[in-house]
PDB file of C-alpha atoms in Angstrom:
ATOM      1  CA  MET A 853      -0.072   0.024  -0.268  1.00 92.00           C
ATOM      2  CA  LEU A 854       1.272   2.931  -1.177  1.00 95.00           C
ATOM      3  CA  LYS A 855       0.922   6.675   1.653  1.00 97.00           C
ATOM      4  CA  ILE A 856       1.742  10.028   0.455  1.00 98.00           C
ATOM      5  CA  SER A 857       3.384  11.826   3.195  1.00 97.00           C
ATOM      6  CA  LEU A 858       4.860  15.362   3.954  1.00 97.00           C
ATOM      7  CA  MET A 859       9.111  15.203   4.167  1.00 97.00           C
ATOM      8  CA  SER A 860      10.061  15.669   7.575  1.00 97.00           C
ATOM      9  CA  THR A 861      13.477  16.517   9.707  1.00 96.00           C
ATOM     10  CA  ASP A 862      12.712  12.590  10.152  1.00 96.00           C
ATOM     11  CA  ASP A 863      12.973  11.680   6.749  1.00 96.00           C
ATOM     12  CA  ALA A 864      16.801  13.477   5.872  1.00 96.00           C
ATOM     13  CA  GLU A 865      18.994  10.631   5.715  1.00 97.00           C
ATOM     14  CA  ASP A 866      16.812   8.637   3.882  1.00 97.00           C
ATOM     15  CA  ILE A 867      16.191  11.532   1.305  1.00 97.00           C
ATOM     16  CA  LEU A 868      19.540  12.162   0.872  1.00 97.00           C
ATOM     17  CA  LYS A 869      20.861   9.053   0.176  1.00 97.00           C
ATOM     18  CA  MET A 870      18.159   8.599  -2.992  1.00 97.00           C
ATOM     19  CA  MET A 871      18.681  12.464  -3.963  1.00 97.00           C
ATOM     20  CA  ARG A 872      22.549  11.022  -4.596  1.00 96.00           C
ATOM     21  CA  VAL A 873      21.185   8.521  -6.122  1.00 95.00           C
ATOM     22  CA  PHE A 874      18.889  10.440  -8.584  1.00 94.00           C
ATOM     23  CA  TYR A 875      21.248  13.023  -8.754  1.00 93.00           C
ATOM     24  CA  THR A 876      24.001  11.210 -10.817  1.00 92.00           C
ATOM     25  CA  SER A 877      21.512   9.236 -13.000  1.00 88.00           C
ATOM     26  CA  GLN A 878      21.372   9.634 -17.084  1.00 82.00           C
ATOM     27  CA  ALA A 879      17.169  11.386 -15.605  1.00 83.00           C
ATOM     28  CA  VAL A 880      19.393  14.662 -14.298  1.00 85.00           C
ATOM     29  CA  ALA A 881      21.971  16.573 -16.545  1.00 82.00           C
ATOM     30  CA  THR A 882      23.648  17.779 -13.444  1.00 82.00           C
ATOM     31  CA  ASN A 883      25.089  16.285 -10.449  1.00 83.00           C
ATOM     32  CA  GLY A 884      23.950  18.750  -7.443  1.00 88.00           C
ATOM     33  CA  SER A 885      26.164  18.113  -4.176  1.00 93.00           C
ATOM     34  CA  GLU A 886      25.677  17.700  -0.210  1.00 95.00           C
ATOM     35  CA  GLU A 887      25.250  21.307  -0.048  1.00 95.00           C
ATOM     36  CA  ILE A 888      22.597  21.562  -2.117  1.00 95.00           C
ATOM     37  CA  PHE A 889      20.802  17.972  -1.381  1.00 97.00           C
ATOM     38  CA  ARG A 890      20.750  19.576   2.155  1.00 97.00           C
ATOM     39  CA  ASN A 891      19.464  23.269   1.329  1.00 97.00           C
ATOM     40  CA  ASP A 892      16.475  21.243  -0.576  1.00 97.00           C
ATOM     41  CA  ILE A 893      15.849  19.252   2.436  1.00 98.00           C
ATOM     42  CA  ASN A 894      16.125  22.020   4.809  1.00 97.00           C
ATOM     43  CA  ASN A 895      14.187  23.855   2.815  1.00 97.00           C
ATOM     44  CA  CYS A 896      10.778  21.656   2.347  1.00 97.00           C
ATOM     45  CA  VAL A 897      10.804  21.122   6.400  1.00 96.00           C
ATOM     46  CA  GLY A 898      11.668  24.426   7.658  1.00 95.00           C
ATOM     47  CA  GLY A 899       8.584  25.893   6.486  1.00 91.00           C
ATOM     48  CA  CYS A 900       9.646  27.606   3.412  1.00 96.00           C
ATOM     49  CA  PRO A 901       6.935  28.895   1.225  1.00 96.00           C
ATOM     50  CA  PHE A 902       8.570  27.820  -2.186  1.00 97.00           C
ATOM     51  CA  LEU A 903       9.653  24.529  -2.102  1.00 98.00           C
ATOM     52  CA  GLU A 904       7.264  21.172  -0.285  1.00 98.00           C
ATOM     53  CA  GLY A 905       8.322  17.609  -0.352  1.00 98.00           C
ATOM     54  CA  TYR A 906       7.230  14.539   0.040  1.00 98.00           C
ATOM     55  CA  THR A 907       7.962  11.144   0.880  1.00 98.00           C
ATOM     56  CA  PHE A 908       6.750   7.844  -0.462  1.00 98.00           C
ATOM     57  CA  SER A 909       6.460   5.048   1.186  1.00 97.00           C
ATOM     58  CA  TYR A 910       4.608   0.723   0.192  1.00 96.00           C
ATOM     59  CA  ASN A 911       4.267  -1.561   2.324  1.00 94.00           C
ATOM     60  CA  ASN A 912       6.104   1.165   5.514  1.00 93.00           C
ATOM     61  CA  SER A 913       8.789   0.749   3.267  1.00 95.00           C
ATOM     62  CA  VAL A 914      11.188   3.954   2.218  1.00 96.00           C
ATOM     63  CA  ALA A 915       9.905   3.757  -2.159  1.00 98.00           C
ATOM     64  CA  GLY A 916      10.841   7.361  -2.982  1.00 98.00           C
ATOM     65  CA  TYR A 917      10.788  11.049  -2.800  1.00 98.00           C
ATOM     66  CA  ALA A 918       9.433  14.318  -5.082  1.00 98.00           C
ATOM     67  CA  MET A 919       9.842  18.004  -4.018  1.00 98.00           C
ATOM     68  CA  ILE A 920       7.619  20.844  -5.717  1.00 98.00           C
ATOM     69  CA  ALA A 921       8.023  24.354  -6.358  1.00 98.00           C
ATOM     70  CA  LYS A 922       5.523  27.099  -6.269  1.00 97.00           C
ATOM     71  CA  SER A 923       5.131  29.799  -8.811  1.00 97.00           C
ATOM     72  CA  PHE A 924       2.914  31.917 -10.985  1.00 97.00           C
ATOM     73  CA  SER A 925       3.293  31.364 -14.963  1.00 95.00           C
ATOM     74  CA  THR A 926       2.199  34.964 -15.874  1.00 96.00           C
ATOM     75  CA  GLU A 927       2.247  33.044 -19.151  1.00 93.00           C
ATOM     76  CA  PHE A 928      -0.562  31.038 -18.743  1.00 94.00           C
ATOM     77  CA  GLY A 929      -1.677  33.496 -16.053  1.00 97.00           C
ATOM     78  CA  LYS A 930      -2.054  31.082 -13.284  1.00 97.00           C
ATOM     79  CA  PRO A 931       0.088  29.899 -10.121  1.00 97.00           C
ATOM     80  CA  CYS A 932       2.576  27.317 -11.356  1.00 97.00           C
ATOM     81  CA  ILE A 933       4.105  24.339  -9.886  1.00 98.00           C
ATOM     82  CA  TRP A 934       7.270  22.686 -10.624  1.00 97.00           C
ATOM     83  CA  ILE A 935       8.002  19.332 -10.086  1.00 97.00           C
ATOM     84  CA  GLU A 936      11.461  19.589  -9.476  1.00 95.00           C
ATOM     85  CA  ASP A 937      11.930  16.450  -8.335  1.00 96.00           C
ATOM     86  CA  ILE A 938      10.193  12.978  -8.307  1.00 96.00           C
ATOM     87  CA  PHE A 939      12.577   9.634  -7.990  1.00 96.00           C
ATOM     88  CA  VAL A 940      10.857   6.117  -7.230  1.00 97.00           C
ATOM     89  CA  LYS A 941      13.801   2.886  -6.077  1.00 97.00           C
ATOM     90  CA  GLN A 942      14.504   0.860  -8.577  1.00 95.00           C
ATOM     91  CA  GLU A 943      12.376  -1.931  -6.571  1.00 97.00           C
ATOM     92  CA  TYR A 944       9.466  -0.210  -6.199  1.00 97.00           C
ATOM     93  CA  GLN A 945       9.753   1.372 -10.035  1.00 94.00           C
ATOM     94  CA  GLY A 946       6.322  -0.429 -12.239  1.00 92.00           C
ATOM     95  CA  LYS A 947       3.950  -0.133  -9.135  1.00 95.00           C
ATOM     96  CA  GLY A 948       2.390   3.020  -9.929  1.00 95.00           C
ATOM     97  CA  ILE A 949       3.855   5.322  -7.386  1.00 97.00           C
ATOM     98  CA  GLY A 950       4.535   8.137  -9.976  1.00 95.00           C
ATOM     99  CA  THR A 951       0.996   8.033 -11.538  1.00 96.00           C
ATOM    100  CA  LYS A 952      -0.217   8.375  -7.802  1.00 97.00           C
ATOM    101  CA  PHE A 953       1.545  10.934  -6.921  1.00 98.00           C
ATOM    102  CA  LEU A 954       1.198  13.279 -10.195  1.00 97.00           C
ATOM    103  CA  ASP A 955      -2.451  12.602  -9.600  1.00 97.00           C
ATOM    104  CA  TYR A 956      -2.194  13.338  -5.978  1.00 98.00           C
ATOM    105  CA  ILE A 957      -0.878  17.148  -6.570  1.00 98.00           C
ATOM    106  CA  GLU A 958      -2.594  18.076  -9.225  1.00 97.00           C
ATOM    107  CA  GLN A 959      -5.769  17.216  -6.679  1.00 97.00           C
ATOM    108  CA  LYS A 960      -3.693  19.425  -3.594  1.00 98.00           C
ATOM    109  CA  TYR A 961      -3.113  21.843  -6.228  1.00 97.00           C
ATOM    110  CA  PRO A 962      -6.119  22.500  -8.951  1.00 96.00           C
ATOM    111  CA  ASN A 963      -6.224  25.116 -10.712  1.00 95.00           C
ATOM    112  CA  CYS A 964      -2.738  24.996 -12.143  1.00 97.00           C
ATOM    113  CA  ILE A 965       0.135  24.903 -14.387  1.00 96.00           C
ATOM    114  CA  PHE A 966       2.420  21.793 -13.649  1.00 97.00           C
ATOM    115  CA  ARG A 967       5.754  21.802 -15.311  1.00 96.00           C
ATOM    116  CA  LEU A 968       8.469  19.398 -14.884  1.00 93.00           C
ATOM    117  CA  GLU A 969      11.775  19.294 -16.982  1.00 91.00           C
ATOM    118  CA  VAL A 970      12.337  15.249 -18.602  1.00 91.00           C
ATOM    119  CA  GLU A 971      15.827  14.535 -20.436  1.00 88.00           C
ATOM    120  CA  GLU A 972      15.791  12.931 -23.472  1.00 88.00           C
ATOM    121  CA  TYR A 973      15.919  10.267 -22.877  1.00 87.00           C
ATOM    122  CA  ASN A 974      14.770   8.721 -20.099  1.00 88.00           C
ATOM    123  CA  HIS A 975      12.218   7.178 -21.905  1.00 89.00           C
ATOM    124  CA  GLY A 976      10.421   6.030 -18.979  1.00 88.00           C
ATOM    125  CA  ALA A 977       9.711   8.843 -16.993  1.00 90.00           C
ATOM    126  CA  ILE A 978       8.600  10.913 -20.598  1.00 92.00           C
ATOM    127  CA  LYS A 979       5.550   7.656 -20.790  1.00 93.00           C
ATOM    128  CA  LEU A 980       4.400   8.265 -17.052  1.00 92.00           C
ATOM    129  CA  TYR A 981       4.165  11.898 -18.209  1.00 95.00           C
ATOM    130  CA  LYS A 982       2.136  11.285 -21.191  1.00 95.00           C
ATOM    131  CA  LYS A 983       0.331   9.081 -19.604  1.00 94.00           C
ATOM    132  CA  SER A 984      -0.473  11.541 -17.021  1.00 95.00           C
ATOM    133  CA  GLY A 985      -1.309  14.237 -19.160  1.00 95.00           C
ATOM    134  CA  TYR A 986       1.905  15.981 -19.974  1.00 95.00           C
ATOM    135  CA  ASP A 987       3.031  17.292 -23.245  1.00 94.00           C
ATOM    136  CA  PHE A 988       6.312  19.155 -24.520  1.00 93.00           C
ATOM    137  CA  LEU A 989       6.386  22.872 -25.007  1.00 90.00           C
ATOM    138  CA  PRO A 990       8.074  24.417 -27.901  1.00 88.00           C
ATOM    139  CA  TYR A 991      10.724  25.876 -26.900  1.00 85.00           C
ATOM    140  CA  MET A 992      14.401  25.837 -24.947  1.00 85.00           C
ATOM    141  CA  GLU A 993      15.309  27.067 -21.017  1.00 85.00           C
ATOM    142  CA  MET A 994      17.496  29.225 -20.120  1.00 90.00           C
ATOM    143  CA  LYS A 995      19.007  29.652 -16.788  1.00 87.00           C
ATOM    144  CA  LYS A 996      21.804  32.585 -15.102  1.00 91.00           C
ATOM    145  CA  ASP A 997      23.063  31.685 -11.584  1.00 89.00           C
ATOM    146  CA  ILE A 998      24.439  34.597  -9.833  1.00 91.00           C
ATOM    147  CA  LYS A 999      26.473  33.923  -7.437  1.00 87.00           C
ATOM    148  CA  PRO A1000      26.946  35.583  -4.176  1.00 86.00           C
TER     149      PRO A1000
END
């Protein structure tokens, strides 16, 4: 049985282990760092209004995690939920956990636009997202990182 819960400080070590796997996989274009991972977790559990973290347990075992970021899309004229991380341990893949999380978050945040990034060769994730109604946007995203 799947249980989706808000991330807590008690989950930190399990989440860190999963983030290390996720960010060294082909599913993510960047490798991240311990500092970034800990900062993400601290913001998820520390009341940051922009970031929420979730854990997935399946039959009382840690099966994965997700993080969402909140913003507003002027392009679509409504709140935007970015699905930043969604990771399911290999032994739990194919059990519908990703689909159930997407359904859960879409019900929690009605009348929002949902966005995510996916690597073009992550065929399993693309299949999941398309099955859940996601489609590609016709442009590339760019970034600039300002260092203090």
